[in-house]
PDB file of N, CA and C in Angstrom:
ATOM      1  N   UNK K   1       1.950   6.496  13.885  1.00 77.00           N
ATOM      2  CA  UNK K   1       2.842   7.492  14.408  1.00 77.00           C
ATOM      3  C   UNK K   1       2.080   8.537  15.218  1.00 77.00           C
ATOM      4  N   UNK K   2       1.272   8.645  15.413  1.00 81.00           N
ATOM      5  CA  UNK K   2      -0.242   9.529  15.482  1.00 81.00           C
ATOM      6  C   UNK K   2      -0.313   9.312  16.908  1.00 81.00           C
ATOM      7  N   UNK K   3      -0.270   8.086  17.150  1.00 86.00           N
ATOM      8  CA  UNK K   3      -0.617   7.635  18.456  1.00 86.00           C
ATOM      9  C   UNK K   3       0.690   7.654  19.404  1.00 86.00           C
ATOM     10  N   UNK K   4       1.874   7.360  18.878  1.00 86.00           N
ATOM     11  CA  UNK K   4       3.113   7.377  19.176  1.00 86.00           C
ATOM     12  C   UNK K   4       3.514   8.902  19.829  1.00 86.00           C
ATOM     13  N   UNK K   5       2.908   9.812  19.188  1.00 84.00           N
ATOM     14  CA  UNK K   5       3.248  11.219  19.306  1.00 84.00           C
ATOM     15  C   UNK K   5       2.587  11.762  20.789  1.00 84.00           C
ATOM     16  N   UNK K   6       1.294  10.932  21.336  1.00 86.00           N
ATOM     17  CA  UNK K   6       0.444  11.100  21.986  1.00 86.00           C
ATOM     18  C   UNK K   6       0.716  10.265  23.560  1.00 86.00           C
ATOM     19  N   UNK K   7       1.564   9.564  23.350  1.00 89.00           N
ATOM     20  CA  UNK K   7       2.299   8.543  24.539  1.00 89.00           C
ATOM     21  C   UNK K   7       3.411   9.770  25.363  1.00 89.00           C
ATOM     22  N   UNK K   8       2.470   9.751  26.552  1.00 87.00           N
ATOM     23  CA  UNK K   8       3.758  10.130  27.051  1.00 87.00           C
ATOM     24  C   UNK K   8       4.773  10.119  27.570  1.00 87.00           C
ATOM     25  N   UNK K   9       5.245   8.850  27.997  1.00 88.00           N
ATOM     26  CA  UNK K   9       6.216   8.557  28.827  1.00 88.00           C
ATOM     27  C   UNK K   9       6.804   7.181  27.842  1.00 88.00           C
ATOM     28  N   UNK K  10       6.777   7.622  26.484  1.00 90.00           N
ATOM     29  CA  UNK K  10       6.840   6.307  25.244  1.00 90.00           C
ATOM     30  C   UNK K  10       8.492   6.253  25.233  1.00 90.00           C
ATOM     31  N   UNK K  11       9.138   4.972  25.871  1.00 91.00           N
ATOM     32  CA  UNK K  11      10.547   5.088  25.961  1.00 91.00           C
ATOM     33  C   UNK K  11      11.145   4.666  24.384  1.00 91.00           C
ATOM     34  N   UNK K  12      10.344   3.916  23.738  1.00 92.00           N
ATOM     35  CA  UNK K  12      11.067   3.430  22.172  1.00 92.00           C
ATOM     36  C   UNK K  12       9.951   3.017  21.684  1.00 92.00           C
ATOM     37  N   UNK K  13       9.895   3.331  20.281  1.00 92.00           N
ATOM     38  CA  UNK K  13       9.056   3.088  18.956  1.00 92.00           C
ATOM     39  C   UNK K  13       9.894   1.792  18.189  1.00 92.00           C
ATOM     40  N   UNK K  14       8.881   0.295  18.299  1.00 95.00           N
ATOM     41  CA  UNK K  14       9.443  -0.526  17.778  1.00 95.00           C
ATOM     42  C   UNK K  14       8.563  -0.834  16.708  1.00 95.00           C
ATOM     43  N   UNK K  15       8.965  -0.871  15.633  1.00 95.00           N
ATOM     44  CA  UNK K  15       8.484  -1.267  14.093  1.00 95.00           C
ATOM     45  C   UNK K  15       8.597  -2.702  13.605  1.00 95.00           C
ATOM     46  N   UNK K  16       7.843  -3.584  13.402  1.00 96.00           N
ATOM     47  CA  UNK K  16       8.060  -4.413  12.713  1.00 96.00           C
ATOM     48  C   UNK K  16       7.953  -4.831  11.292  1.00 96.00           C
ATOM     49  N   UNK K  17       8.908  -5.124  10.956  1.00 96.00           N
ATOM     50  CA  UNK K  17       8.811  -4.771   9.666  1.00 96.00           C
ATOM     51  C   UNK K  17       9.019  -6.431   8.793  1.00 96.00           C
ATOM     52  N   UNK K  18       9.783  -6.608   7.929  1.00 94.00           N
ATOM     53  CA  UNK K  18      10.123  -7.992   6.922  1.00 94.00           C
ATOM     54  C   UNK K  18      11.354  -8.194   6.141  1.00 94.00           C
ATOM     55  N   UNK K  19      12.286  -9.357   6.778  1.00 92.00           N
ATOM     56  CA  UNK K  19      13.433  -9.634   6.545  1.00 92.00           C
ATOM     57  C   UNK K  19      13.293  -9.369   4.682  1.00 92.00           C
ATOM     58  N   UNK K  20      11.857  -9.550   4.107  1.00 92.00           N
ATOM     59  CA  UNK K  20      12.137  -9.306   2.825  1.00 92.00           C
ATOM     60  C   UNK K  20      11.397  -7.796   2.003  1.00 92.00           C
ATOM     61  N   UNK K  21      11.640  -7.062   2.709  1.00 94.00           N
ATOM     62  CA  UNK K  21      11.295  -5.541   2.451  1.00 94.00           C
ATOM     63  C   UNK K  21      12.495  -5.052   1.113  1.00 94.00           C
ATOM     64  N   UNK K  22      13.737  -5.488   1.125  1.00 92.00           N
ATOM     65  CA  UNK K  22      14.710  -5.605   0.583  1.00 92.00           C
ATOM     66  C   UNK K  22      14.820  -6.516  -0.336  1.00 92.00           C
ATOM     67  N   UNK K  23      13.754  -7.408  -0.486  1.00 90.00           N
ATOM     68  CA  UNK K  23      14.392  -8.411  -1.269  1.00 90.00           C
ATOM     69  C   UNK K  23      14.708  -8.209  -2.873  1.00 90.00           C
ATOM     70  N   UNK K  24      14.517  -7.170  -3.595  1.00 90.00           N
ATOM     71  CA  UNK K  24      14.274  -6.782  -4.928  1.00 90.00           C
ATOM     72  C   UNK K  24      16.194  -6.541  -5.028  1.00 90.00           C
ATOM     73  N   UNK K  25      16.812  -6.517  -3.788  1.00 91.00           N
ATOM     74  CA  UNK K  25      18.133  -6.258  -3.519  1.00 91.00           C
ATOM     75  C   UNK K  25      19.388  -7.838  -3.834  1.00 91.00           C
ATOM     76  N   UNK K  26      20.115  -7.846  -4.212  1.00 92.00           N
ATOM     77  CA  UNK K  26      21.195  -8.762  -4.110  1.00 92.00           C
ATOM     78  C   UNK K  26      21.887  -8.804  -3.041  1.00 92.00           C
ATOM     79  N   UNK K  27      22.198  -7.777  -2.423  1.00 91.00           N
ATOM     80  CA  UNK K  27      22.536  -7.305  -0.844  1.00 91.00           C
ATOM     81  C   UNK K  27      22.186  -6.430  -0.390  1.00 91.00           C
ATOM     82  N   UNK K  28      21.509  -6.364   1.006  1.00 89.00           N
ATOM     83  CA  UNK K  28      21.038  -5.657   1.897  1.00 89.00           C
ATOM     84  C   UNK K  28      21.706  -5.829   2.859  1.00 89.00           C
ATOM     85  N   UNK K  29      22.065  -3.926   3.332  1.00 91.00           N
ATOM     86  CA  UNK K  29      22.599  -4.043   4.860  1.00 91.00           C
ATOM     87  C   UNK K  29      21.523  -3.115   5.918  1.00 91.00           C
ATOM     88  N   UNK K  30      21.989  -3.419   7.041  1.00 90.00           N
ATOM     89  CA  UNK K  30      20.653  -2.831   8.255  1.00 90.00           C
ATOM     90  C   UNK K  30      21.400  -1.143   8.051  1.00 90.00           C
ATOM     91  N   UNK K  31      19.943  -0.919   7.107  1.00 92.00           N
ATOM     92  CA  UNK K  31      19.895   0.688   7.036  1.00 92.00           C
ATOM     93  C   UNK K  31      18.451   0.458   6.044  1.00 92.00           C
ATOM     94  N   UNK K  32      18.009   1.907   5.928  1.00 92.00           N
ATOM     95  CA  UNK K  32      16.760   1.886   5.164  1.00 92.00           C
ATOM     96  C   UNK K  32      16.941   2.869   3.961  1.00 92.00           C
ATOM     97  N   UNK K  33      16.587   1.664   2.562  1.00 91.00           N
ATOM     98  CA  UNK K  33      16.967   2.261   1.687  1.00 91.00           C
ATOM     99  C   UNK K  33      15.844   3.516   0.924  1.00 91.00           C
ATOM    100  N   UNK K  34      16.236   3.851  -0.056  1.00 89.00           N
ATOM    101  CA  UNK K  34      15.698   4.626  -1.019  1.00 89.00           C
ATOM    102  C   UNK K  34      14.105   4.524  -0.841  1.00 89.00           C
ATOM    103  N   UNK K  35      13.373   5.160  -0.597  1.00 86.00           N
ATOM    104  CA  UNK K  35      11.785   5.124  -0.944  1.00 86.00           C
ATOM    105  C   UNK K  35      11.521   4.477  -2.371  1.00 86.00           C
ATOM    106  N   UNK K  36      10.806   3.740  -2.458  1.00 83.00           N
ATOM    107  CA  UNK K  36      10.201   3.557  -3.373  1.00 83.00           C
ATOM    108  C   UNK K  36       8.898   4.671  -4.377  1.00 83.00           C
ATOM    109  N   UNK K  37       8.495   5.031  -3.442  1.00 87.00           N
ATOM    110  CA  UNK K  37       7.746   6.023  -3.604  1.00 87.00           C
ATOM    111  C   UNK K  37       7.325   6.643  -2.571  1.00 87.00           C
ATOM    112  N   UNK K  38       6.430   8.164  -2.730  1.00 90.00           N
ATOM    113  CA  UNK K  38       6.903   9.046  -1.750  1.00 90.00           C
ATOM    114  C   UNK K  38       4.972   8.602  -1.154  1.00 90.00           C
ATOM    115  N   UNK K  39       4.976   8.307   0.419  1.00 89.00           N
ATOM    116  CA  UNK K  39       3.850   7.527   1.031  1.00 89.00           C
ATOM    117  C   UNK K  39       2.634   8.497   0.767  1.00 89.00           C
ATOM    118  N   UNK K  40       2.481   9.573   0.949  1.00 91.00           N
ATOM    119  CA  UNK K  40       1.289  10.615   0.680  1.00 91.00           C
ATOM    120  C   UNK K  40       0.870  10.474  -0.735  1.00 91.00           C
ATOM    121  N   UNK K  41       1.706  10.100  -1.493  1.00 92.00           N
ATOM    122  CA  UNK K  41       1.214  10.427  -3.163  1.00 92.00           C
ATOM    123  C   UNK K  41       0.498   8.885  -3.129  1.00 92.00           C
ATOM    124  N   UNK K  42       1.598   7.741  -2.912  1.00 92.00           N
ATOM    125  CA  UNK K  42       0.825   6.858  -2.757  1.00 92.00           C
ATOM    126  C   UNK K  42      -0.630   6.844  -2.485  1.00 92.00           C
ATOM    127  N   UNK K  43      -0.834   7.397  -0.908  1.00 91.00           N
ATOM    128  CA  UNK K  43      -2.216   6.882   0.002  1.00 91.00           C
ATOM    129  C   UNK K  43      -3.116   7.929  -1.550  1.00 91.00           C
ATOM    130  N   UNK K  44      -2.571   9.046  -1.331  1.00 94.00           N
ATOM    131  CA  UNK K  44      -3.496   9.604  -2.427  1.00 94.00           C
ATOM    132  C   UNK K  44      -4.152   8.862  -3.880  1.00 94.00           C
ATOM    133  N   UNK K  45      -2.870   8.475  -4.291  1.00 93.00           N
ATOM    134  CA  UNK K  45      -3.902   7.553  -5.782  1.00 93.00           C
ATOM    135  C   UNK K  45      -4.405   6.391  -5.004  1.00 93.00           C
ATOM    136  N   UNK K  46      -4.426   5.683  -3.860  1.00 92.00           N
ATOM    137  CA  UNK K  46      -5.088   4.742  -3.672  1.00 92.00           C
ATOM    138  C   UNK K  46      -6.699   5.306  -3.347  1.00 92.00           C
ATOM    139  N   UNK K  47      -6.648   5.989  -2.781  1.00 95.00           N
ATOM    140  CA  UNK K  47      -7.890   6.590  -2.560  1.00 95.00           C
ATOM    141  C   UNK K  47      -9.043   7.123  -3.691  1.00 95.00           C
ATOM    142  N   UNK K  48      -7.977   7.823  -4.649  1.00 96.00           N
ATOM    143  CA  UNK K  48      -8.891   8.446  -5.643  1.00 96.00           C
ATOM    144  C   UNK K  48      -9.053   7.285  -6.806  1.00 96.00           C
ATOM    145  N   UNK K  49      -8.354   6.505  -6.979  1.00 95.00           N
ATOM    146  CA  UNK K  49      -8.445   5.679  -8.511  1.00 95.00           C
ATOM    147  C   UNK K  49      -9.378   4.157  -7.507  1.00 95.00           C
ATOM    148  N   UNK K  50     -10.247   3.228  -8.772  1.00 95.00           N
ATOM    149  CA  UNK K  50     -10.943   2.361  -8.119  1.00 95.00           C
ATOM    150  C   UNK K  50     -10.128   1.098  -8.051  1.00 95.00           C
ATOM    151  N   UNK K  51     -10.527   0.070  -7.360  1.00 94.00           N
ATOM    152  CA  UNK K  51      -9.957  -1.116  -7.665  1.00 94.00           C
ATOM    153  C   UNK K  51      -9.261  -1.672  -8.927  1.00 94.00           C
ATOM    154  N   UNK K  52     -10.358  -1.201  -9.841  1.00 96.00           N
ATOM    155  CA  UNK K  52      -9.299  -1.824 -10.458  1.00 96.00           C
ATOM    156  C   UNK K  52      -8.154  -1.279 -11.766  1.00 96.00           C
ATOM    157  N   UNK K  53      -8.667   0.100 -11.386  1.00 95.00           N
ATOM    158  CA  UNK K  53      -7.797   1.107 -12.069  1.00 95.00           C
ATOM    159  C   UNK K  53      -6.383   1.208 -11.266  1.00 95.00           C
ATOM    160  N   UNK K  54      -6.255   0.660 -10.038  1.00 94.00           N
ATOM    161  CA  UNK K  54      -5.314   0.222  -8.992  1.00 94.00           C
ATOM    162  C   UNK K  54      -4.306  -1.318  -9.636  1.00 94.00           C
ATOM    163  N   UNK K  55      -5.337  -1.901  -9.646  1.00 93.00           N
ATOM    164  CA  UNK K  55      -5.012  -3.147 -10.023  1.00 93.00           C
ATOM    165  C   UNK K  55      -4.087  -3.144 -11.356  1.00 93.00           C
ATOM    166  N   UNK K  56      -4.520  -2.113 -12.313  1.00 95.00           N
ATOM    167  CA  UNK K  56      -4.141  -1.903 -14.022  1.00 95.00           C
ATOM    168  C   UNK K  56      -2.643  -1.323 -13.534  1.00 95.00           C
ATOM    169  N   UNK K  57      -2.217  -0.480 -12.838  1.00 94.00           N
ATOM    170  CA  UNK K  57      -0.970   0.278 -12.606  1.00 94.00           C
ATOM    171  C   UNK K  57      -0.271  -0.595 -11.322  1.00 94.00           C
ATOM    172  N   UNK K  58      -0.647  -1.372 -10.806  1.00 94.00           N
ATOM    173  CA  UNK K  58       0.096  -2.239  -9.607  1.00 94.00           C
ATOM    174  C   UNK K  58       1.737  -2.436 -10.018  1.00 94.00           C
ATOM    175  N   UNK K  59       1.837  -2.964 -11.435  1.00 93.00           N
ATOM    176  CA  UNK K  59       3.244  -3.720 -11.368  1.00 93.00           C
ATOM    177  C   UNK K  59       3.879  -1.851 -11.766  1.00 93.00           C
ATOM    178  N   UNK K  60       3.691  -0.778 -11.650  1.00 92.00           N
ATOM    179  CA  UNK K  60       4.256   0.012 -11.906  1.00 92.00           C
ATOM    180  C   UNK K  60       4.686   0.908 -10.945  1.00 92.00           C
ATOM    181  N   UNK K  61       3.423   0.666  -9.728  1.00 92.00           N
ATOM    182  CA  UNK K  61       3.877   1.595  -8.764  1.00 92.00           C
ATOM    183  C   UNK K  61       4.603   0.780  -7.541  1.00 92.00           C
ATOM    184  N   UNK K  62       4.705  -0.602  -7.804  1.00 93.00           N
ATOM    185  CA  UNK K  62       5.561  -1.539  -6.977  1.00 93.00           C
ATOM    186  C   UNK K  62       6.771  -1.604  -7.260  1.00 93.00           C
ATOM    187  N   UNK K  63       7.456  -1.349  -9.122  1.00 90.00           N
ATOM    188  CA  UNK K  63       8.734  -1.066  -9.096  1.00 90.00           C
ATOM    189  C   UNK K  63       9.211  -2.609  -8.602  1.00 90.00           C
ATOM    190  N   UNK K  64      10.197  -2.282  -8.459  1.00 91.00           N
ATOM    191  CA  UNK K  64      11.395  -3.748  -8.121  1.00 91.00           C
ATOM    192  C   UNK K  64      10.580  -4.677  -7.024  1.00 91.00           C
ATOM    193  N   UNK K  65       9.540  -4.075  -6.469  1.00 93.00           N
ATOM    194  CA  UNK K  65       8.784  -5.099  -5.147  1.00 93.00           C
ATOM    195  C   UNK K  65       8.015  -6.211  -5.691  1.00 93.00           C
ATOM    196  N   UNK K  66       7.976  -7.555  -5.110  1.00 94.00           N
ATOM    197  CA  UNK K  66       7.825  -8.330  -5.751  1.00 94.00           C
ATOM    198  C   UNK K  66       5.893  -8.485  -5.474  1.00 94.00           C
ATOM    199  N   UNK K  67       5.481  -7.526  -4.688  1.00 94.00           N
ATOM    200  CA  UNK K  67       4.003  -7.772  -3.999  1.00 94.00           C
ATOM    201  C   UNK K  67       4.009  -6.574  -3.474  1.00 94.00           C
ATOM    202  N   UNK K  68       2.617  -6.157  -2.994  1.00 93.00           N
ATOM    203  CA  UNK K  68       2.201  -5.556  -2.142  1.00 93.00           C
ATOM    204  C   UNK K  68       2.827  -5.415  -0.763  1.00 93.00           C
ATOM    205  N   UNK K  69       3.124  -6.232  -0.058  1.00 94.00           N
ATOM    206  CA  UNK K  69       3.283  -6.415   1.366  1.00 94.00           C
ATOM    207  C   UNK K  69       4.521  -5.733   1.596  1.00 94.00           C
ATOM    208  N   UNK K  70       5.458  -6.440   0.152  1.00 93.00           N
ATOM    209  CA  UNK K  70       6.766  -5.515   0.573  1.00 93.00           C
ATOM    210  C   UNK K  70       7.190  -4.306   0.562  1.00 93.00           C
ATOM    211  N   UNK K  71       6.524  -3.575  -0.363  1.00 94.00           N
ATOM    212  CA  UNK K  71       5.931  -2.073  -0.749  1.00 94.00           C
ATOM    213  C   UNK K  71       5.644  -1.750  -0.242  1.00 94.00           C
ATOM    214  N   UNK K  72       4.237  -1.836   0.505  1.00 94.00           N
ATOM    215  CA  UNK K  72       4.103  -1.393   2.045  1.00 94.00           C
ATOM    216  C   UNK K  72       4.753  -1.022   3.344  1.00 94.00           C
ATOM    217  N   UNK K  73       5.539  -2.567   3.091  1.00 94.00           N
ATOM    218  CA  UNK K  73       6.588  -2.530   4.251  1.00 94.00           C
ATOM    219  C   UNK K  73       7.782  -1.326   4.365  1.00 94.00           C
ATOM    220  N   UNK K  74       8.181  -1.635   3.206  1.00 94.00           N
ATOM    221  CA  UNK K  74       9.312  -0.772   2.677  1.00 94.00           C
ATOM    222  C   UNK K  74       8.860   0.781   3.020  1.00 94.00           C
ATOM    223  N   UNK K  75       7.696   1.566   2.812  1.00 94.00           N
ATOM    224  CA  UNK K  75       7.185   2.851   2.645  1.00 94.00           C
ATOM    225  C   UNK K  75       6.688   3.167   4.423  1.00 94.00           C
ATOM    226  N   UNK K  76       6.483   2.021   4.926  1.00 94.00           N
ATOM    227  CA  UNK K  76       6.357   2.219   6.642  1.00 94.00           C
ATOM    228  C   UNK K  76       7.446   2.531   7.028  1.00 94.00           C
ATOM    229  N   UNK K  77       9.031   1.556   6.502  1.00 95.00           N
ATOM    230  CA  UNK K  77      10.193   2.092   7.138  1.00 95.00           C
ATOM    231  C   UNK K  77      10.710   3.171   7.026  1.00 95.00           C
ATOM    232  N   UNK K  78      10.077   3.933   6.221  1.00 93.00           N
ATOM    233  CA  UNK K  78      10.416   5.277   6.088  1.00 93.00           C
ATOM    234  C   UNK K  78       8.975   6.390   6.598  1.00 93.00           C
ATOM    235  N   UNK K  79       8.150   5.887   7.093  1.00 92.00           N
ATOM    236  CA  UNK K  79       7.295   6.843   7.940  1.00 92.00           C
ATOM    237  C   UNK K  79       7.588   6.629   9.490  1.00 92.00           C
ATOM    238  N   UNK K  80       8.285   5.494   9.929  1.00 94.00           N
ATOM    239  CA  UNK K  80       9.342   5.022  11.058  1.00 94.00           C
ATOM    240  C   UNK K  80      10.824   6.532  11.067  1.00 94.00           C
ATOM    241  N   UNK K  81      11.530   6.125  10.004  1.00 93.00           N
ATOM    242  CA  UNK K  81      12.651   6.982   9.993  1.00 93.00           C
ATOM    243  C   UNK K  81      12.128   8.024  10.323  1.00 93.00           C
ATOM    244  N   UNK K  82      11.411   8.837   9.649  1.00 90.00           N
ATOM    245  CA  UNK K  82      10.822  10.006   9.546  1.00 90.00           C
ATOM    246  C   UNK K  82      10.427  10.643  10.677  1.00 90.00           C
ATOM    247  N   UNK K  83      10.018   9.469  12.074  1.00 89.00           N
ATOM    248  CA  UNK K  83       9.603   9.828  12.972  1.00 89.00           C
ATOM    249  C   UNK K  83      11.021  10.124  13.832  1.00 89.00           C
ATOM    250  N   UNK K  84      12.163   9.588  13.721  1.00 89.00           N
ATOM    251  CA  UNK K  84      13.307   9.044  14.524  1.00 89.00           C
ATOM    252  C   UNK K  84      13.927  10.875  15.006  1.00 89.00           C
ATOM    253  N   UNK K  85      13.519  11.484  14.683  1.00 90.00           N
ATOM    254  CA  UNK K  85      13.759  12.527  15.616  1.00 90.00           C
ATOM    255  C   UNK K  85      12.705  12.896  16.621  1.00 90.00           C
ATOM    256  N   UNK K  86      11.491  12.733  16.770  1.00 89.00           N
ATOM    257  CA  UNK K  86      10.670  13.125  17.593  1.00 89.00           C
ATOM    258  C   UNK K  86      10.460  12.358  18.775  1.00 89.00           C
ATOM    259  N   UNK K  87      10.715  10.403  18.276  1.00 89.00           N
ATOM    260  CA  UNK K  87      11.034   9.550  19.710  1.00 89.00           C
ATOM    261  C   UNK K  87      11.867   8.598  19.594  1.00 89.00           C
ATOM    262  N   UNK K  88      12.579   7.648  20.151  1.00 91.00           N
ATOM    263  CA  UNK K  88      13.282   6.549  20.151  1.00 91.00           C
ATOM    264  C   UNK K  88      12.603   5.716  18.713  1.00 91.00           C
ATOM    265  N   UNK K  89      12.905   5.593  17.601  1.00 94.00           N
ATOM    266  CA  UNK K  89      12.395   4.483  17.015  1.00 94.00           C
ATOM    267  C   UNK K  89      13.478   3.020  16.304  1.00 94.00           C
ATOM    268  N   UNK K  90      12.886   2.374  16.135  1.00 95.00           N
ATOM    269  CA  UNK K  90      13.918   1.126  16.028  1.00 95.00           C
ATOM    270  C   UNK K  90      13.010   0.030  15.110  1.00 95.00           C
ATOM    271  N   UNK K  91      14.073  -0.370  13.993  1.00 96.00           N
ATOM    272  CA  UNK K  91      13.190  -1.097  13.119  1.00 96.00           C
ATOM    273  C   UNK K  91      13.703  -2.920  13.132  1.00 96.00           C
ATOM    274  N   UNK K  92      12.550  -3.515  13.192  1.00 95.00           N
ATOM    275  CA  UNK K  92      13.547  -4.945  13.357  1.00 95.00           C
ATOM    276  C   UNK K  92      12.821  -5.932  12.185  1.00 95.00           C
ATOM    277  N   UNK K  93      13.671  -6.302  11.729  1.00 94.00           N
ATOM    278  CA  UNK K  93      13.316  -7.341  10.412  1.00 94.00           C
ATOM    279  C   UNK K  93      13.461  -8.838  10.477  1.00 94.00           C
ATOM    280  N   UNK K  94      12.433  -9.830  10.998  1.00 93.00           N
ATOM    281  CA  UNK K  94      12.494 -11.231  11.181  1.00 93.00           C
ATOM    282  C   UNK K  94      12.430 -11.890   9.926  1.00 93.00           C
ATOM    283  N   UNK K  95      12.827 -12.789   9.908  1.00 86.00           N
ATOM    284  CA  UNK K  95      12.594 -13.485   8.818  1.00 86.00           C
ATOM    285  C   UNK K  95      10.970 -13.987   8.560  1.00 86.00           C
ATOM    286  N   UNK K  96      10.274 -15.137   9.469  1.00 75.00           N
ATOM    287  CA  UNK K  96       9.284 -15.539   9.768  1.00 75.00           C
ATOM    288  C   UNK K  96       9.078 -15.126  11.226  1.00 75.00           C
TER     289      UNK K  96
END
């Protein structure tokens, strides 16, 4: 987003994201749900705790996500939203 902010003539912010960011869901519609967790606190315990004191709390701070990737994913679409007043942004979810 950093870099996004720094474009100047940036007509739309496109995100790619994962048809299964949602999947912990029975139905999903195109909107972005609930945080899972809030992304700063995240980056913060990743930083301060070690591998594998990371590893010991994983299935807790993933919550309903079935992995990493989607957790991730999920916590980008909301540093995306977050941006959606400052430029055009737009999130698109492929399957493969």
């Amino acid at each position: 987003m950093q870099l996004c902010k720094q474009i100047k003539n940036l007509k739309v912010m496109v995100h790619v994201s994962s048809a299964f960011v949602n999947s912990y869901l029975t139905e999903a519609h195109e909107r972005v749900y609930d945080a899972p967790a809030e992304v700063e606190s995240i980056i913060n315990v990743a930083q301060k705790l070690t591998d594998q004191a990371l590893n010991d709390i994983e299935r807790t701070l993933l919550k309903n996500h079935p992995n990493t990737y989607t957790f991730t994913k999920h916590l980008a679409e909301h540093e995306v939203k977050d941006c959606s007043d400052m430029f055009p942004c737009t999130i698109v979810r492929p399957t493969m």
